Backbone as ProteinMPNN parsed JSONL, in Angstrom:
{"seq_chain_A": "XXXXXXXXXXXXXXXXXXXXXXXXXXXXXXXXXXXXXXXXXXXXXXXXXXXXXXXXXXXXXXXXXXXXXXXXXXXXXXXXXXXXXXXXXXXXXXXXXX", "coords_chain_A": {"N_chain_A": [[17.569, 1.614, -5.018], [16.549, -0.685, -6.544], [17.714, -2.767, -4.731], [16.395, -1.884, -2.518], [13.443, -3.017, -3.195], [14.024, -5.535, -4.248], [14.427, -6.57, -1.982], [11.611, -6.03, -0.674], [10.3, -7.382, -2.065], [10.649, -9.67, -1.904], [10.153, -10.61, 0.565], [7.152, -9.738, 0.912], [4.633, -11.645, -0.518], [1.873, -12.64, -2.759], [0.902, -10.581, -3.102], [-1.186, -7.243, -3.286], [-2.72, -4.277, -4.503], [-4.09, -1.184, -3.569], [-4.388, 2.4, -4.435], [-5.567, 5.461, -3.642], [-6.016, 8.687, -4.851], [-5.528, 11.104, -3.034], [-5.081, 14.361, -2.112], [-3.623, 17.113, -3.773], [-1.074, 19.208, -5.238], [0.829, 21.595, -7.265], [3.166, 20.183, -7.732], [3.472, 18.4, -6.279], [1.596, 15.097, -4.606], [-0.495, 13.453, -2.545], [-1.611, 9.901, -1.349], [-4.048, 7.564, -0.273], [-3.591, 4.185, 0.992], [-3.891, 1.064, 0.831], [-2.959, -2.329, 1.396], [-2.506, -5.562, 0.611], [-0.599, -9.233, 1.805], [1.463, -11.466, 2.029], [3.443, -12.768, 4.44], [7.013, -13.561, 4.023], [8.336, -14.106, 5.698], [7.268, -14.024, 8.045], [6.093, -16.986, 8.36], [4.333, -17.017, 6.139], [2.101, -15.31, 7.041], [-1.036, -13.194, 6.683], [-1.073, -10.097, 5.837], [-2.232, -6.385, 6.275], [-1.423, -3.535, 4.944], [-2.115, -0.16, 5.854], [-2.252, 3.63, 5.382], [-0.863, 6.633, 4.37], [0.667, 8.34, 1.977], [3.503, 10.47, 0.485], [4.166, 12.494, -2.325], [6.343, 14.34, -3.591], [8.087, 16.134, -6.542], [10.497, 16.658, -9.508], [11.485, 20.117, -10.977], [11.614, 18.886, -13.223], [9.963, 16.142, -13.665], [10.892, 14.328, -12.075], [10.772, 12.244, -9.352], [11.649, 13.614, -6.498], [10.947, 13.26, -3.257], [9.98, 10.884, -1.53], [7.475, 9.89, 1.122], [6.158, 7.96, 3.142], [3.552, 6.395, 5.437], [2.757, 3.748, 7.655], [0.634, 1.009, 8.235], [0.894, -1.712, 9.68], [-1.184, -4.609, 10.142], [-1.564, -8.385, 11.212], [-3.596, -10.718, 9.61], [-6.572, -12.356, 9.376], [-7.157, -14.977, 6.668], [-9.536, -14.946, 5.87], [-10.493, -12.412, 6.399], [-9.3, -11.025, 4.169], [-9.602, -8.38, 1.975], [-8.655, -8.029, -0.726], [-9.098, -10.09, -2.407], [-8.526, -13.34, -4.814], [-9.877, -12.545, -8.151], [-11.321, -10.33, -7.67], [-12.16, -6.78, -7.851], [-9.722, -4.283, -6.744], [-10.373, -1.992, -6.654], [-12.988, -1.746, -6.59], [-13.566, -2.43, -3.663], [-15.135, -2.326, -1.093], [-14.122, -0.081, 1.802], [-13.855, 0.472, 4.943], [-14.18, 3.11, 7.364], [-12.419, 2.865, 9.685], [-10.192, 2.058, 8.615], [-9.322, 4.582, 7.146]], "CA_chain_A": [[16.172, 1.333, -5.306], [17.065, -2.123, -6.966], [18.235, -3.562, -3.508], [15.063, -2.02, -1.508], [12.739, -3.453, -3.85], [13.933, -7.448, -4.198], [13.981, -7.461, -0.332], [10.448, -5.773, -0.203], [9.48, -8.061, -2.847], [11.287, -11.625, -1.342], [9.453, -10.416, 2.023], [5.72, -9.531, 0.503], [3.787, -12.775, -1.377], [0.615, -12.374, -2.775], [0.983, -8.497, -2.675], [-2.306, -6.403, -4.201], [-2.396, -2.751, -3.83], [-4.848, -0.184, -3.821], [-4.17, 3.781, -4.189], [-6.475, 6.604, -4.21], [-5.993, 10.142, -4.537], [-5.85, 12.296, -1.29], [-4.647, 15.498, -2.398], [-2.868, 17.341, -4.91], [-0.986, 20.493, -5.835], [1.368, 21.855, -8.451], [4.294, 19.688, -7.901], [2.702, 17.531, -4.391], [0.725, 14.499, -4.604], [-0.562, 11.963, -0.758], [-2.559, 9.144, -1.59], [-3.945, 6.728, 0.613], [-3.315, 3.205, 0.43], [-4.24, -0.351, 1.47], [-2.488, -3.686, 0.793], [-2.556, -6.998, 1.324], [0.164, -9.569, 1.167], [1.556, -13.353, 2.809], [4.825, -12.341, 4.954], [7.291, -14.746, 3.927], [9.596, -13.795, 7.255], [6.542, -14.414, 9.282], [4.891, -17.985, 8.469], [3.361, -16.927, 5.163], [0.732, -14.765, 7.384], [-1.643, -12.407, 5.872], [-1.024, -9.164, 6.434], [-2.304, -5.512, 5.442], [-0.934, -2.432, 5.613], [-2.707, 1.134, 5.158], [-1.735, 4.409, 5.568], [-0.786, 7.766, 3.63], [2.098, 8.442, 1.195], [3.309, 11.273, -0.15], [5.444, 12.599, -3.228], [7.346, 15.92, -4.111], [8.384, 16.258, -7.99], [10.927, 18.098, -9.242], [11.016, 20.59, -12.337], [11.78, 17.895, -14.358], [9.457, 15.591, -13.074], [11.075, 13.579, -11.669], [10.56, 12.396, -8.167], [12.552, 14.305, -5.784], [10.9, 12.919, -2.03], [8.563, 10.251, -1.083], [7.254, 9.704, 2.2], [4.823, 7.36, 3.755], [3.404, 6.19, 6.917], [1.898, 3.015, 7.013], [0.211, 0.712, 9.972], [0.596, -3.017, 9.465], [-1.933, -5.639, 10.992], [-2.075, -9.329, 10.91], [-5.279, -10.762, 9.364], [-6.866, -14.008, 8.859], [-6.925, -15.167, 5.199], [-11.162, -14.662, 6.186], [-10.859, -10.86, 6.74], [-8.685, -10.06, 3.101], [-10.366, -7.658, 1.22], [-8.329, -8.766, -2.113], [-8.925, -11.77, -2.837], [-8.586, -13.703, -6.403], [-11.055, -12.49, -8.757], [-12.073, -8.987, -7.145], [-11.2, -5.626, -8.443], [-9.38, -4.041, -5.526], [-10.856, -0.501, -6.766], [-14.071, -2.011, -5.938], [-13.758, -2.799, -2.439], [-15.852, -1.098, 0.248], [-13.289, -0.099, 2.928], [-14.218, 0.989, 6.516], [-13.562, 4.259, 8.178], [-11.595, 2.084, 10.634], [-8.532, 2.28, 7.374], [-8.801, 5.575, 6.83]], "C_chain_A": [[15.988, -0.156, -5.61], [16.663, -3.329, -5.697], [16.704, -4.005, -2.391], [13.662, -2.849, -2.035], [13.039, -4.799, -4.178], [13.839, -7.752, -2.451], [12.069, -7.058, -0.113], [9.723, -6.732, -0.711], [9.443, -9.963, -2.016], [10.59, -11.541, -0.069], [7.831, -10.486, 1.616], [5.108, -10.152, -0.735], [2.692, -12.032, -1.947], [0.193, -10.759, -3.001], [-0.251, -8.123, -3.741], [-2.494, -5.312, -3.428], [-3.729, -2.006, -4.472], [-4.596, 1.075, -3.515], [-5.381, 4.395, -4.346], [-5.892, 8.151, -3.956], [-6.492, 10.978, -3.636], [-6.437, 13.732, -1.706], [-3.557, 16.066, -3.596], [-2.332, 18.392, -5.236], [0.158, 20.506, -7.057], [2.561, 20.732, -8.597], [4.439, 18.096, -6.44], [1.63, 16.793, -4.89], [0.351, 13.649, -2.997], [-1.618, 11.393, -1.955], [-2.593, 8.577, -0.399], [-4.118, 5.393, 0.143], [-3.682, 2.265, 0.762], [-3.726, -1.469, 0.429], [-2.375, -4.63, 1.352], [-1.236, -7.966, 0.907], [0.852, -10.596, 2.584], [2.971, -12.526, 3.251], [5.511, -13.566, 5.55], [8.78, -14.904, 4.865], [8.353, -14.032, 8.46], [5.702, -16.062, 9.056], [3.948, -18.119, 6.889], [1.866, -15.653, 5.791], [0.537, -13.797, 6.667], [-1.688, -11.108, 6.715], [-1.637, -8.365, 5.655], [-1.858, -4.271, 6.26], [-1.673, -1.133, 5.145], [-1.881, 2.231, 5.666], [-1.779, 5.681, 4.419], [0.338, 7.97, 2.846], [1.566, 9.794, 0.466], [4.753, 11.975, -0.902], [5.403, 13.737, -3.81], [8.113, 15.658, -5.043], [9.275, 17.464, -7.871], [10.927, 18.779, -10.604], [11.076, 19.826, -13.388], [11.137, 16.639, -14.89], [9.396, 14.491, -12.952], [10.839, 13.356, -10.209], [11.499, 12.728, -7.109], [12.505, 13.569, -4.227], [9.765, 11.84, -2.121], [8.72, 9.955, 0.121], [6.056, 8.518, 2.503], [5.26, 6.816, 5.296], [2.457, 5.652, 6.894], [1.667, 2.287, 8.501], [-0.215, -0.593, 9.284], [0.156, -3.935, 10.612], [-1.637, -6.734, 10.225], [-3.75, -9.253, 10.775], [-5.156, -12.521, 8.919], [-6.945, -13.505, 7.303], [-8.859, -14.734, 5.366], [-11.303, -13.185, 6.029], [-10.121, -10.13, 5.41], [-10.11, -9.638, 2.505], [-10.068, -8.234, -0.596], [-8.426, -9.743, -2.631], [-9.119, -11.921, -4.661], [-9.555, -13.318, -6.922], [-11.856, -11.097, -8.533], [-11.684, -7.81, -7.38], [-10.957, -5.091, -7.06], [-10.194, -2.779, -5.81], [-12.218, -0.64, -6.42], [-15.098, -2.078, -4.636], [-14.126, -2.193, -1.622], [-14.528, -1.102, 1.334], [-13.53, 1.048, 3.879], [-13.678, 2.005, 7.069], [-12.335, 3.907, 9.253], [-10.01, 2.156, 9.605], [-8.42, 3.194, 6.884], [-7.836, 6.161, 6.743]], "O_chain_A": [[15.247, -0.808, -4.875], [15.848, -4.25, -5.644], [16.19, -5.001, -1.882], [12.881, -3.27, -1.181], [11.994, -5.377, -4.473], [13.386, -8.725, -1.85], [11.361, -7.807, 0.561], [8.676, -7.095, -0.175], [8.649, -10.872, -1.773], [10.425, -12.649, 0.441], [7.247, -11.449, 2.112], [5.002, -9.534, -1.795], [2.554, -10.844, -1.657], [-0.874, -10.145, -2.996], [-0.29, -8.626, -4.863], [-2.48, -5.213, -2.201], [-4.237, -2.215, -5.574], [-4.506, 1.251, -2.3], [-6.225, 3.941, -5.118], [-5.41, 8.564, -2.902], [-7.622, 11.449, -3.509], [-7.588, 14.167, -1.696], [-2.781, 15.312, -4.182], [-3.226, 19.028, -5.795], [0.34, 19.49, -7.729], [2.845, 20.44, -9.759], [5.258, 17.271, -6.033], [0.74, 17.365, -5.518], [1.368, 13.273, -2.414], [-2.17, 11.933, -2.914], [-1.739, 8.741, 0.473], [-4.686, 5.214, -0.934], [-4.317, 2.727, 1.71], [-3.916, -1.568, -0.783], [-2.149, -4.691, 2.56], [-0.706, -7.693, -0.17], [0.698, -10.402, 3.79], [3.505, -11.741, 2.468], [5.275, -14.27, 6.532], [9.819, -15.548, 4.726], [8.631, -14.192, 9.649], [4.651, -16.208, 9.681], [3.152, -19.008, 6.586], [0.92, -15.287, 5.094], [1.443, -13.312, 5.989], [-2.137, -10.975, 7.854], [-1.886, -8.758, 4.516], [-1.855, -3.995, 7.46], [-1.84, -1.06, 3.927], [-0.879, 1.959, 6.328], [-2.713, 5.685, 3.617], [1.279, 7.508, 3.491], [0.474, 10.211, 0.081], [5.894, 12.041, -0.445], [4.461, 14.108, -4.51], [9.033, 14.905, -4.721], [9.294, 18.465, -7.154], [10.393, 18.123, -11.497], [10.566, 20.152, -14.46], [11.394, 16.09, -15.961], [8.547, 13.679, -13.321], [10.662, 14.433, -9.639], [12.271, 11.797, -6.877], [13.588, 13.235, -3.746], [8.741, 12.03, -2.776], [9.861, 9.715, 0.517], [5.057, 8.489, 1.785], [6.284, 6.753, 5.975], [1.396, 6.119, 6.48], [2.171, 2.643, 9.566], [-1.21, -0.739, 8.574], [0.749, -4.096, 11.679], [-1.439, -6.645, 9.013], [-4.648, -8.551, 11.238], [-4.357, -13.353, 8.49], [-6.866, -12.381, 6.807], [-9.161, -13.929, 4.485], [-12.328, -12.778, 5.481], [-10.181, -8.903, 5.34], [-11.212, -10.187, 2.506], [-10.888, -8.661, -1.409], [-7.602, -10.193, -3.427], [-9.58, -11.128, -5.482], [-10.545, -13.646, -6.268], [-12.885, -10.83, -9.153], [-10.508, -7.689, -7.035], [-11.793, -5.329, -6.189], [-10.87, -2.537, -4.81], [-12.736, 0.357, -5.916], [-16.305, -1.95, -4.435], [-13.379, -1.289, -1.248], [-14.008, -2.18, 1.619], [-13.426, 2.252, 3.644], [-12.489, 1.846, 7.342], [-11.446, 4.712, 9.53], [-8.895, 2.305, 10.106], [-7.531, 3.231, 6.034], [-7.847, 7.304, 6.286]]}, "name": "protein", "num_of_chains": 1, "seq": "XXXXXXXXXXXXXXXXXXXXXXXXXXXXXXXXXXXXXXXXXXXXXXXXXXXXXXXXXXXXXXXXXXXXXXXXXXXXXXXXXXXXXXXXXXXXXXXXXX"}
């Protein structure tokens, strides 16, 4: 976890995240997601990624599986949604990132 997480981090600048709640059952959560963030293996460019994630608990509740499935675009620094100063929970976002 350690390992995957300083490369995700040394790769993704700027990073701001937004979750919301999909779905939900006894032990099953998806959210869907959108993030933004400078990719410092590409140039610094601005990227975002959306998509669905989803996590299986186990009696203990701890997390047993996570999954996601995500769909990264370049973007001009013009088209972020996050920018300094803006609550991300705020942000109108387009059927197009569903």
């Amino acid at each position: 976890i350690v390992s995957f997480l300083t490369a995700k981090w040394e790769k993704e600048k700027s990073y701001r995240l937004r979750k919301e709640l999909f779905a939900f059952t006894d032990n099953k959560i998806a959210v869907q997601f959108w993030y933004e963030y400078q990719d410092s293996h590409d140039g610094m460019k601005w990227k975002r990624c959306y998509g669905l994630e989803d996590w299986t608990f186990a009696q203990d509740g701890r997390m047993r599986k996570r999954q996601m499935s995500g769909n990264d675009v370049e973007i001009e620094e013009s088209q972020r949604w996050f920018v300094d100063g803006v609550d991300v929970n705020n942000v109108e976002i387009s059927e197009a990132h569903w």
